[in-house]
Structures are given as structure tokens and as C-alpha cells.
PDB file of C-alpha atoms and ligand atoms in Angstrom:
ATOM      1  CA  UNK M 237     -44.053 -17.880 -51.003  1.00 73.00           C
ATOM      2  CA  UNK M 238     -41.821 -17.868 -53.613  1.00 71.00           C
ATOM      3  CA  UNK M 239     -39.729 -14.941 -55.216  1.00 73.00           C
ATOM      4  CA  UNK M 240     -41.852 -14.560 -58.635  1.00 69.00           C
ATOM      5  CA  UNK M 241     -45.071 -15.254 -56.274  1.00 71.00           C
ATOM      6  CA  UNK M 242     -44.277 -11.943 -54.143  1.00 77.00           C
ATOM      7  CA  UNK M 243     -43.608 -10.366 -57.289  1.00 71.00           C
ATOM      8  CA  UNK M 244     -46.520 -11.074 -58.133  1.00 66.00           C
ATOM      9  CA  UNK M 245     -48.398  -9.919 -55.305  1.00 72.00           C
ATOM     10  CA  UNK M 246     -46.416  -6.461 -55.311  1.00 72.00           C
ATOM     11  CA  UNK M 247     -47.233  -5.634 -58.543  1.00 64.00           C
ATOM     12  CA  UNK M 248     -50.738  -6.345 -58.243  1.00 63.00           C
ATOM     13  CA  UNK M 249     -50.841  -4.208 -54.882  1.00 59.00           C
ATOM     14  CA  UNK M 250     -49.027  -1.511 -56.842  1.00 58.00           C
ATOM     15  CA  UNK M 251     -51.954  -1.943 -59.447  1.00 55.00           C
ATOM     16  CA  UNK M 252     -54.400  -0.488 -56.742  1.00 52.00           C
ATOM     17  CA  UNK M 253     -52.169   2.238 -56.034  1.00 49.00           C
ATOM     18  CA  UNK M 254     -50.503   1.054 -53.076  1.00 54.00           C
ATOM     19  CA  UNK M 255     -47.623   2.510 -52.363  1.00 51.00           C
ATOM     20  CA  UNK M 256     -46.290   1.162 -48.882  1.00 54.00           C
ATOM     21  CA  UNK M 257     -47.581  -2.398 -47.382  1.00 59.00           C
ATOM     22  CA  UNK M 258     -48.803  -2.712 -43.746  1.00 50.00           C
ATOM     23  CA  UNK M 259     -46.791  -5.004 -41.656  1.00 53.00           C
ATOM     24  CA  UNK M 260     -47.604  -5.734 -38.208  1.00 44.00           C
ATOM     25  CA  UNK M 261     -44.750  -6.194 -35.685  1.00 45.00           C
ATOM     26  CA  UNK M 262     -43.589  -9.874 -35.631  1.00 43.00           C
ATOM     27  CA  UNK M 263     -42.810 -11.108 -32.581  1.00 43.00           C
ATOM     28  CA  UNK M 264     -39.461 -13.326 -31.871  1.00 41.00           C
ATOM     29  CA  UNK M 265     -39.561 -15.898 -29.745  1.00 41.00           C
ATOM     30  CA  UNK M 266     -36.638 -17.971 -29.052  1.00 41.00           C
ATOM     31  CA  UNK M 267     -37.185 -21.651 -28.471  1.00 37.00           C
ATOM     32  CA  UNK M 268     -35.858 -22.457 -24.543  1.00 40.00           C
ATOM     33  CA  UNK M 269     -31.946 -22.973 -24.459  1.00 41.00           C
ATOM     34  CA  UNK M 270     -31.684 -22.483 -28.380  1.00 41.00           C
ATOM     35  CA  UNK M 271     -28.173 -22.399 -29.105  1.00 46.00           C
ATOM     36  CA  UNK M 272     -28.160 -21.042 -32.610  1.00 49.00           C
ATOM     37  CA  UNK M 273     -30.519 -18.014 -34.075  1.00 48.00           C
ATOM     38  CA  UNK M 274     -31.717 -20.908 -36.585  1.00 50.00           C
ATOM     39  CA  UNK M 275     -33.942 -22.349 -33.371  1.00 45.00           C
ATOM     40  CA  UNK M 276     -36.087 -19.027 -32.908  1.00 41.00           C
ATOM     41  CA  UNK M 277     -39.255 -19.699 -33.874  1.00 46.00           C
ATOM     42  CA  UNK M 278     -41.135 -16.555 -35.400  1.00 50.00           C
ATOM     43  CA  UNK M 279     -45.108 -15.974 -34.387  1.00 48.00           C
ATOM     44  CA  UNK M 280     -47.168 -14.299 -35.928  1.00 51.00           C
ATOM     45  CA  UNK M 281     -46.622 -14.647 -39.674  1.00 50.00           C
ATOM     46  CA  UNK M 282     -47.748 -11.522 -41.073  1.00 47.00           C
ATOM     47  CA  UNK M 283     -50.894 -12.130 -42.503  1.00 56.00           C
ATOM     48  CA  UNK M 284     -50.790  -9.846 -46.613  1.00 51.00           C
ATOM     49  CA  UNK M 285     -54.188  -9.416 -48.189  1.00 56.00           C
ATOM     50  CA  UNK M 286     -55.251 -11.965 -50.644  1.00 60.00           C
ATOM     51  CA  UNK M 287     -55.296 -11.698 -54.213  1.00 62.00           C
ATOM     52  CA  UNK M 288     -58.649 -10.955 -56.100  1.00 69.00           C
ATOM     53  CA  UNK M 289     -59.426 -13.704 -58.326  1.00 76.00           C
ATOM     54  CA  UNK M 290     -60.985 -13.067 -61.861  1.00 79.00           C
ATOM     55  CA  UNK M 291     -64.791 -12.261 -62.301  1.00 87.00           C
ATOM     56  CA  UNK M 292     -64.457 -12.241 -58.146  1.00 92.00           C
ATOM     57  CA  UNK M 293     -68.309 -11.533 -56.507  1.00 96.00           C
ATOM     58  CA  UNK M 294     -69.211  -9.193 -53.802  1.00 96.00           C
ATOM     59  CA  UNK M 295     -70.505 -12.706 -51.656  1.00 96.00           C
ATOM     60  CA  UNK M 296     -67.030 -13.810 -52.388  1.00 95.00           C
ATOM     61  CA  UNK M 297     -65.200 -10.929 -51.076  1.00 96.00           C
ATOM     62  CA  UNK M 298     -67.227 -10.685 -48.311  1.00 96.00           C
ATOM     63  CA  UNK M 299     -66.389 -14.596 -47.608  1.00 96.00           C
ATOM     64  CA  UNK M 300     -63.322 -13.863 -47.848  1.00 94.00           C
ATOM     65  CA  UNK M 301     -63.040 -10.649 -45.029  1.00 97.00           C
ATOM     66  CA  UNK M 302     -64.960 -13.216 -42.597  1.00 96.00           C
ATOM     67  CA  UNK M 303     -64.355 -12.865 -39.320  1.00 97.00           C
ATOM     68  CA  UNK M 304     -61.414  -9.815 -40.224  1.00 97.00           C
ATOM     69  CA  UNK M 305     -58.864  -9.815 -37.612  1.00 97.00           C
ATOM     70  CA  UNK M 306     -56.505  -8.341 -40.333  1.00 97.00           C
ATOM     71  CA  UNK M 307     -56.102  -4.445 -38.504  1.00 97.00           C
ATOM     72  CA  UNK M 308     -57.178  -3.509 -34.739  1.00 97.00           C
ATOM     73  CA  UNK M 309     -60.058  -2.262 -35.567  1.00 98.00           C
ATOM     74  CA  UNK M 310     -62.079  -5.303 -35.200  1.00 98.00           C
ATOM     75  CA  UNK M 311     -61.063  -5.518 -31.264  1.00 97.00           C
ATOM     76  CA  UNK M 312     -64.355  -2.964 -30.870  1.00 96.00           C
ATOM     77  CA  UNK M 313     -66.422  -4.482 -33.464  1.00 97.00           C
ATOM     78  CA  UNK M 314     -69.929  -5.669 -33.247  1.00 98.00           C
ATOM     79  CA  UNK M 315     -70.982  -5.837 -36.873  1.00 98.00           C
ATOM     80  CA  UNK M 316     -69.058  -5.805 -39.708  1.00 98.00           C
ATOM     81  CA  UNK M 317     -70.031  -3.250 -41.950  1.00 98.00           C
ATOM     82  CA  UNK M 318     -69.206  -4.452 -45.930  1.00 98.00           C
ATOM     83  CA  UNK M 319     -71.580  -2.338 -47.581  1.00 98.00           C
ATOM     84  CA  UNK M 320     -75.376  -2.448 -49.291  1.00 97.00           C
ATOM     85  CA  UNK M 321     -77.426  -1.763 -52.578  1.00 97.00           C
ATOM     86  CA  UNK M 322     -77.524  -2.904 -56.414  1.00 97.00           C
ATOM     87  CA  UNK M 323     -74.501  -5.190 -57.054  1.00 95.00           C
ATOM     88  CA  UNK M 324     -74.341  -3.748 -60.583  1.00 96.00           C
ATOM     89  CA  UNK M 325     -74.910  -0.212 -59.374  1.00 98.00           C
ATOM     90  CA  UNK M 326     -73.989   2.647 -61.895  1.00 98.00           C
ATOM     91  CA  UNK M 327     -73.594   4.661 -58.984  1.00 98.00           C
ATOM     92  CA  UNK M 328     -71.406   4.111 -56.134  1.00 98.00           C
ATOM     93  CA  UNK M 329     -70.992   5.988 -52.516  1.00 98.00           C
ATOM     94  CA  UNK M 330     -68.330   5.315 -50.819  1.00 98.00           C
ATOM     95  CA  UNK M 331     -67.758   6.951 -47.072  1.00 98.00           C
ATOM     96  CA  UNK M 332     -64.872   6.495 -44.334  1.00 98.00           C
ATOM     97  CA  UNK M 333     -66.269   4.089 -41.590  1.00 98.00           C
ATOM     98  CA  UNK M 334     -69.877   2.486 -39.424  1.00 98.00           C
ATOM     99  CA  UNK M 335     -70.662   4.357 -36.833  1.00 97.00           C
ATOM    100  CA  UNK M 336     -72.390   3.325 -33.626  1.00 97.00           C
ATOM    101  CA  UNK M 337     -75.982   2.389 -35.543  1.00 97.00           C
ATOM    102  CA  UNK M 338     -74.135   1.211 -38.159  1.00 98.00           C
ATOM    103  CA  UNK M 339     -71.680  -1.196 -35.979  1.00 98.00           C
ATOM    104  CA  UNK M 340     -75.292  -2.105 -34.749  1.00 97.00           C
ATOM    105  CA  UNK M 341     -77.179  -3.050 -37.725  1.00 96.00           C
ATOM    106  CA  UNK M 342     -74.365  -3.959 -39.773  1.00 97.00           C
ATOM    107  CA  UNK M 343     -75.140  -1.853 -42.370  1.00 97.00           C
ATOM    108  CA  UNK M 344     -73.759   1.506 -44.084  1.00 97.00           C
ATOM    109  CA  UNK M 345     -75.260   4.750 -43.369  1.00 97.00           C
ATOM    110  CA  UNK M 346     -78.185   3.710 -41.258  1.00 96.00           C
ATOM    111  CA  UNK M 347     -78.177   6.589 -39.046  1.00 95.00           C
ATOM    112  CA  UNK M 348     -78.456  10.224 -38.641  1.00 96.00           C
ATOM    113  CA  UNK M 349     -75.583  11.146 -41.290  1.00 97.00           C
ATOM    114  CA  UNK M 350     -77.452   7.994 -43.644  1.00 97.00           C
ATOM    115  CA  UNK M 351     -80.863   9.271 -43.551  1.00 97.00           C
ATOM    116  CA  UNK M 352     -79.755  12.409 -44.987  1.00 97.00           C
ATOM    117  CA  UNK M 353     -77.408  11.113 -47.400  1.00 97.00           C
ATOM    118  CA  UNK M 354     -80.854   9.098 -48.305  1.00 97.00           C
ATOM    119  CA  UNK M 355     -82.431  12.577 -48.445  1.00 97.00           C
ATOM    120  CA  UNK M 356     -80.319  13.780 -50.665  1.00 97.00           C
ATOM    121  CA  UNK M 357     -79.662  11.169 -52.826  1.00 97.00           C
ATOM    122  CA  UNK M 358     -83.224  10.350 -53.390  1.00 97.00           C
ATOM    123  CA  UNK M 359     -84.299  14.122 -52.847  1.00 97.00           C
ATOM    124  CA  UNK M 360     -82.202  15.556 -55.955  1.00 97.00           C
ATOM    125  CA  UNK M 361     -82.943  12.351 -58.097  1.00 98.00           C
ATOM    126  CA  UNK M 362     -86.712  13.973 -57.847  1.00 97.00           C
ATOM    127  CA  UNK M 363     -85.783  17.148 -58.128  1.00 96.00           C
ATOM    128  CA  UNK M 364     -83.363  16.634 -61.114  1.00 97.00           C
ATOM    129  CA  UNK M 365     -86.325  14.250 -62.775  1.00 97.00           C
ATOM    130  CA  UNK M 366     -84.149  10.854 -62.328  1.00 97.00           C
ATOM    131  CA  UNK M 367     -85.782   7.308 -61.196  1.00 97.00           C
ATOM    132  CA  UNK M 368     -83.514   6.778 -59.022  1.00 97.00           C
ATOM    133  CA  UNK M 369     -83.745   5.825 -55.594  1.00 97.00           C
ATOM    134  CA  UNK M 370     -81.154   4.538 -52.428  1.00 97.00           C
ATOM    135  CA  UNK M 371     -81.630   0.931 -53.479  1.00 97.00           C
ATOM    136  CA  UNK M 372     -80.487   1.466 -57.069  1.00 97.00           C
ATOM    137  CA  UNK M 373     -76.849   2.590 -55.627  1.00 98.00           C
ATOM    138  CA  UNK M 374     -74.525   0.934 -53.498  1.00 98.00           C
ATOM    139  CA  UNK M 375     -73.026   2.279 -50.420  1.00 98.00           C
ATOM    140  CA  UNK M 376     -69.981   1.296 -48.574  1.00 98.00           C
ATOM    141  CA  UNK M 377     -67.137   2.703 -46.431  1.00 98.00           C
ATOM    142  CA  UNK M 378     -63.179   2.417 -46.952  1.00 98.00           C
ATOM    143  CA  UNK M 379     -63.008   0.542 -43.348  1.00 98.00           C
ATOM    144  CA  UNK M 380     -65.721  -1.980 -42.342  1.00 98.00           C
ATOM    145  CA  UNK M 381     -65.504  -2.122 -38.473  1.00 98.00           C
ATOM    146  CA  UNK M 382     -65.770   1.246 -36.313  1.00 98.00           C
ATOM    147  CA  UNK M 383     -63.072   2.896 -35.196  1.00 98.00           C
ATOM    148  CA  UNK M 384     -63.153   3.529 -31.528  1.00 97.00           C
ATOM    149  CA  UNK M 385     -65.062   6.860 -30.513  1.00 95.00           C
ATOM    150  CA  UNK M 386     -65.341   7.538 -33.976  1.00 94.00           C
ATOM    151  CA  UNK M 387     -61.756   8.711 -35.093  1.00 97.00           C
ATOM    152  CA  UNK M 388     -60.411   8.920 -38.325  1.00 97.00           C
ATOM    153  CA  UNK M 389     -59.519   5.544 -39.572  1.00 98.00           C
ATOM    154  CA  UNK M 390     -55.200   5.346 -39.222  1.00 97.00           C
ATOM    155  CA  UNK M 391     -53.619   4.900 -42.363  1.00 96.00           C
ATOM    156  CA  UNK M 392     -52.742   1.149 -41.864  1.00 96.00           C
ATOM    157  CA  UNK M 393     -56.143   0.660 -41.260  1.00 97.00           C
ATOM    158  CA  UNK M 394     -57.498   1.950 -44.900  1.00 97.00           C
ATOM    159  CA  UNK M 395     -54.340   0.769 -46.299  1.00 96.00           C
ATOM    160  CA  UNK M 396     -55.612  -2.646 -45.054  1.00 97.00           C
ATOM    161  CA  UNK M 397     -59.376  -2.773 -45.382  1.00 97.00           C
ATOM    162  CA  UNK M 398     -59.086  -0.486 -48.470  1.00 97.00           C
ATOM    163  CA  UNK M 399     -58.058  -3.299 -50.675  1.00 95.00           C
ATOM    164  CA  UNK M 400     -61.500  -4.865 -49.959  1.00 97.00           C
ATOM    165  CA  UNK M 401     -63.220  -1.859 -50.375  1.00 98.00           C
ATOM    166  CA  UNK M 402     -61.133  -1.409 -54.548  1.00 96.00           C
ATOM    167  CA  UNK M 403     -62.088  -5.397 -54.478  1.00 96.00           C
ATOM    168  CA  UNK M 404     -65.744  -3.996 -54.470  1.00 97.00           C
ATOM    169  CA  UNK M 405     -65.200  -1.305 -56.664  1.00 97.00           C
ATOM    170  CA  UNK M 406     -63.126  -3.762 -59.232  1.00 95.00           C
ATOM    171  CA  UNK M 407     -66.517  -5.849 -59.277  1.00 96.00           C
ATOM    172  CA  UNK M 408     -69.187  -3.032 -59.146  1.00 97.00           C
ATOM    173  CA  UNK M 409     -67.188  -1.408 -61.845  1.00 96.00           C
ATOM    174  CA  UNK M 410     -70.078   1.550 -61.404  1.00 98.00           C
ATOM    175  CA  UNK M 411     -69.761   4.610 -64.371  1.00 98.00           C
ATOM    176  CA  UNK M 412     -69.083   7.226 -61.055  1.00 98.00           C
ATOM    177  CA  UNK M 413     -68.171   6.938 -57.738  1.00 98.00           C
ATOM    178  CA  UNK M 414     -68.836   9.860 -54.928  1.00 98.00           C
ATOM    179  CA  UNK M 415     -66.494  10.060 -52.541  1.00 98.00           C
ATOM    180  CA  UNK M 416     -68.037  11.047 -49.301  1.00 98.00           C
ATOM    181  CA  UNK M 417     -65.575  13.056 -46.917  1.00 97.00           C
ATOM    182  CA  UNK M 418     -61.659  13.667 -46.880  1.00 97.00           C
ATOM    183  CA  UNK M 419     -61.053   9.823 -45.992  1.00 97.00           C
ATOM    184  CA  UNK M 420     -62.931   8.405 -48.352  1.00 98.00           C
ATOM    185  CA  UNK M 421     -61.459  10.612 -51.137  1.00 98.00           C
ATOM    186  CA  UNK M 422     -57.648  10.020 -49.723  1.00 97.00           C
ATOM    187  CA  UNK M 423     -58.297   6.497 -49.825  1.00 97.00           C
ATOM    188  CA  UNK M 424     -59.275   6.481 -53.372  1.00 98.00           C
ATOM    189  CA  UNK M 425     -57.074   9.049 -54.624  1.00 97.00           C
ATOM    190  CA  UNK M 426     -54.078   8.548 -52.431  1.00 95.00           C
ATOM    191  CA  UNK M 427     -54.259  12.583 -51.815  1.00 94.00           C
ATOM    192  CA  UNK M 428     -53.477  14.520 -48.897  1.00 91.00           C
ATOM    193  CA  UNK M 429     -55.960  17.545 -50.402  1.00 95.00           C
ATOM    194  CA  UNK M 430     -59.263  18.397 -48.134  1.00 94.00           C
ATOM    195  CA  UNK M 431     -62.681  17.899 -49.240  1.00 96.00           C
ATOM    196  CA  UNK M 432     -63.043  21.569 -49.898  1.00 95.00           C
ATOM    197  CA  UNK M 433     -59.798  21.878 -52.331  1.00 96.00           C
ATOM    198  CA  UNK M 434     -61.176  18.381 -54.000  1.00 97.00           C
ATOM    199  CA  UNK M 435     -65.119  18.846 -54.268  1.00 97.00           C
ATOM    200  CA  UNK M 436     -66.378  20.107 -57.834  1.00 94.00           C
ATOM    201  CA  UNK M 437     -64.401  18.366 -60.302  1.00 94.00           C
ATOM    202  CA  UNK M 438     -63.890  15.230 -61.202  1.00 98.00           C
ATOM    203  CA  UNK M 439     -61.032  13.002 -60.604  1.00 98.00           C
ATOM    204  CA  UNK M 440     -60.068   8.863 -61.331  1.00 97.00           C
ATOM    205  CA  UNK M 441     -60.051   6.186 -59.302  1.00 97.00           C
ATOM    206  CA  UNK M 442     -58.264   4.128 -61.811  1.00 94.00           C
ATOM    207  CA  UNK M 443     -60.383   4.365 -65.209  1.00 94.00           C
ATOM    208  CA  UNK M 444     -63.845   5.362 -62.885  1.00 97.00           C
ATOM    209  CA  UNK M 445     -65.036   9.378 -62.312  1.00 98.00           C
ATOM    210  CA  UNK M 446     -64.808   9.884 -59.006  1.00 98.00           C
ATOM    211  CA  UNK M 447     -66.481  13.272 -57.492  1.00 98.00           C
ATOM    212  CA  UNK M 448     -65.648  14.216 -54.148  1.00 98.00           C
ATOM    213  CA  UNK M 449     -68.350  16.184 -51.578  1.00 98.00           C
ATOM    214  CA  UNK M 450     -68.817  16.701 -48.208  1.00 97.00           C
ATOM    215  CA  UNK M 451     -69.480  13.652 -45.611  1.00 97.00           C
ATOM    216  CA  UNK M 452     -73.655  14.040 -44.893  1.00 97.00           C
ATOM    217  CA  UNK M 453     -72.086  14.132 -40.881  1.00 95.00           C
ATOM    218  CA  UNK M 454     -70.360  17.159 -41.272  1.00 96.00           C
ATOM    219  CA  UNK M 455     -73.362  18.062 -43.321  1.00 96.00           C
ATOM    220  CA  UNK M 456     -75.648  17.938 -40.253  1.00 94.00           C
ATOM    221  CA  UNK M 457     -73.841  20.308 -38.114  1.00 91.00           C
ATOM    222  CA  UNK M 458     -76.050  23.806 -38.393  1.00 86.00           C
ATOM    223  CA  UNK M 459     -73.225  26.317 -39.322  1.00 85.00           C
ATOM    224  CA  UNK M 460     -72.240  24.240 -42.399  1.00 85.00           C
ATOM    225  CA  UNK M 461     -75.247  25.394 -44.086  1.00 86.00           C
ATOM    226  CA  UNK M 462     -73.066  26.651 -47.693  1.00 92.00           C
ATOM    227  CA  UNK M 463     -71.952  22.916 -47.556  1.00 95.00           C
ATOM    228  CA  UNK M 464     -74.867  21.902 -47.773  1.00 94.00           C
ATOM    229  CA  UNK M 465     -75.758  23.663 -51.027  1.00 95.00           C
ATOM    230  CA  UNK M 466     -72.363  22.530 -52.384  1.00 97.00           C
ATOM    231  CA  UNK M 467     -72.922  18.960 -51.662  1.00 97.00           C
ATOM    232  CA  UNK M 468     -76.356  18.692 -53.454  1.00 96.00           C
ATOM    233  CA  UNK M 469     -74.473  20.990 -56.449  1.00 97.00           C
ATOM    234  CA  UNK M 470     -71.558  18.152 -56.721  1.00 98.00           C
ATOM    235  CA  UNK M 471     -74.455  15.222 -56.222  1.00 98.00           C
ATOM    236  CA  UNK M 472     -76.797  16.942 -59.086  1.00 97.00           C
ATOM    237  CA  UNK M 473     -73.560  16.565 -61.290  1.00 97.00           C
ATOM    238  CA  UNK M 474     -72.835  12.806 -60.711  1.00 98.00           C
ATOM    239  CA  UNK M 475     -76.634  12.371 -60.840  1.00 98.00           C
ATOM    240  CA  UNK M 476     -76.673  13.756 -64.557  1.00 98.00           C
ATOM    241  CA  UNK M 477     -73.608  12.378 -65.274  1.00 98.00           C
ATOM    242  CA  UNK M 478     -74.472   8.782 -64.786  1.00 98.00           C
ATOM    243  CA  UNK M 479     -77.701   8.611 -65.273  1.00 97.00           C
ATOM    244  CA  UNK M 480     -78.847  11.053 -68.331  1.00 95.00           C
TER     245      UNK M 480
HETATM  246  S1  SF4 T 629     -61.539  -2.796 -40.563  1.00 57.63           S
HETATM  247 FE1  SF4 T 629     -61.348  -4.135 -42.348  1.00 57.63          FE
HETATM  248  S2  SF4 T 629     -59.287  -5.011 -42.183  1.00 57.63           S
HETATM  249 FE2  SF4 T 629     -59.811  -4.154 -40.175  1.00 57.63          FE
HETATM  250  S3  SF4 T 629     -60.669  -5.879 -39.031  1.00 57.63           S
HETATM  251 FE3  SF4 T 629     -62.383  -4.783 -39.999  1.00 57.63          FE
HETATM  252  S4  SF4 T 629     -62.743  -5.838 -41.954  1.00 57.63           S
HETATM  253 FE4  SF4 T 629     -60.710  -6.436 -41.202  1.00 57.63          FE
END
């Protein structure tokens, strides 16, 4: 790669608010009875995430993740998880990683915590006298293979499969996105905040509203019942926002 190439690249990483680049250990191997450091032979290159091209498709981006070996997080994979709905959604949900039914099907939000995200994405569209249902939107997560045992994602992890998950975003380009959970919402707005300090108002991912609420998994634990109000309060305002 040449000097004004990496430029290039940097400036275009900076342009999705990426602050600090992920680069895996590279291990030095020296070459049997090389005499001078100019025989080591270096393995692994560092592998840096590709450019998006112009007027790039979601089938494109998800041709180009592939068989993702990029972070260690696809050492427990079954499915990849890249994300499902309209392609030209208005309306886009983004939440912080498959579980086990979703490493499983291969698709976002397919289990307990997804059926009531359905519930209440469909649920206040009714209520709220939108046509709207889970089809029309498009769900994803920041990281598309599940962590092990569930954990938080580790920062090189979204730092890595985040730029595929702003390369959907770039292409969506929906009017609102809701951030679902603290992960989600640090990966978009590269904040250290909680949910609870964040939820309510509206921030930007780049030039795109983004409203921050609860993740529907913390939603289904039975003391979080005030959350629960507060989550279909902050949904009811992207709802109207996007779609009156
Ligand atoms: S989480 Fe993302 S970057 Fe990591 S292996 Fe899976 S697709 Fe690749």
C-alpha cells in the first residue's frame, strides 16, 4: 500500500468516527540461520477493513464479510448474523450481538428478546395508528457472530465488525435509527454514557437521528417494569417521527 493509499484509508476510517484502528499482534518469524533482520519473514499481515465502494449494496457487503475471520469472535460461530428487513427501510434497529437462536437461525432478534422487540414494534405502530409492521424495518446488530456466553462484545470487536454494520447504515441511509442497548448506542455514538443517561433525546449518527432505548433483553427481566414504559415512550417518538 502506498503512502497517499493509507491516507486514504485513514481518513475515510476517521469519516466513520474511528478513532483508534484494531491491529492484531503480528507474529515474527525469522527464516532458519538468517543472518540479517532483512531475512525475517513477517506472518500474518494484518488484515484492515476494506473500503466501501460507491452506491455499495447490502448483498455486496455481505459478500464481502464472507466467511469473517477478521476478530475472534467467529472461533464460536455457527451463523453469521448480518441483519434482516426492507433494504430501503425508513426505520432502522440496530442491537449489540446474535444470541444462541440467533447464532442458530442466522438471523437478528429471533428469540425471546426479538419477539418482544416484534411486540413492541408492531404493538405501538397499532396503537399509535401507523402501517407499519417488523418487515417494513430492518434489524441488525453492531457484531455479527456471538460472543461467547453472551458477553459484551470487546471494543476491538465493534471497532472491527462495526464498520460493516455503518457500511449498512451508509446504504440503508434510513430517516432514524434506534439504538437498542448501551453497545449499540456506544458503537454509534462513540459514548461511554449508559442507556439510561442517553434514552429520550435524540442524538446523530453522522447526519441520521438516532434515539437510544433499552435492549428488549433487559426489557424481559420482571423488575424492569418502568423500562418498559420508557422504551415504548422513546419507540412511540421514532415511530411518529419517521413515519407521520
Ligand atoms: S464479528 Fe464481525 S468482524 Fe468478527 S468474525 Fe464475525 S463478521 Fe467478522
Amino acid at each position: 500500500m502506498t503512502p497517499q493509499q493509507l491516507r486514504e484509508r485513514l481518513e475515510f476510517y476517521q469519516d466513520l468516527g474511528i478513532k483508534t484502528l484494531y491491529r492484531p499482534k503480528v507474529q515474527t518469524q525469522h527464516v532458519e540461520q538468517a543472518s540479517t533482520p532483512a531475512a525475517a519473514v513477517q506472518t500474518p499481515q494484518p488484515e484492515l477493513p476494506p473500503l466501501a465502494p460507491p452506491n455499495e449494496t447490502l448483498l455486496q457487503i455481505l459478500e464481502e464479510i464472507g466467511d469473517c475471520k477478521r476478530c475472534r469472535l467467529h472461533e464460536g460461530r455457527n451463523k453469521l448474523v448480518f441483519g434482516v428487513g426492507n433494504e430501503q427501510a425508513r426505520l432502522v434497529f440496530v442491537g449489540e450481538g446474535p444470541g444462541a437462536d440467533e447464532d442458530e437461525q442466522g438471523f437478528p432478534f429471533v428469540g425471546r428478546a426479538g419477539q418482544l422487540l416484534t411486540q413492541m414494534i408492531e404493538g405501538t405502530a397499532k396503537k399509535e395508528g401507523i402501517p407499519l409492521a417488523r418487515p417494513d424495518v430492518y434489524i441488525c446488530n453492531v457484531v455479527k457472530c456471538r460472543p461467547p456466553e453472551n458477553r459484551t462484545p470487546l471494543p476491538d470487536e465493534m471497532e472491527i465488525c462495526g464498520q460493516f454494520l455503518f457500511r449498512q447504515l451508509q446504504t440503508i441511509r434510513p430517516k432514524a435509527i434506534c439504538a437498542l442497548g448501551s453497545t449499540a448506542a456506544k458503537a454509534l455514538l462513540g459514548t461511554k454514557d449508559g442507556v439510561m443517561r442517553l434514552r429520550g433525546k435524540w442524538h446523530k449518527w453522522r447526519d441520521i437521528p438516532v434515539m437510544v432505548t433499552y435492549h428488549p433483553s433487559y426489557l424481559l427481566r420482571p423488575y424492569n417494569q418502568n423500562a418498559k414504559r420508557e422504551a415504548w415512550e422513546d419507540l412511540k417518538r421514532v415511530l411518529h417521527f419517521v413515519y407521520d
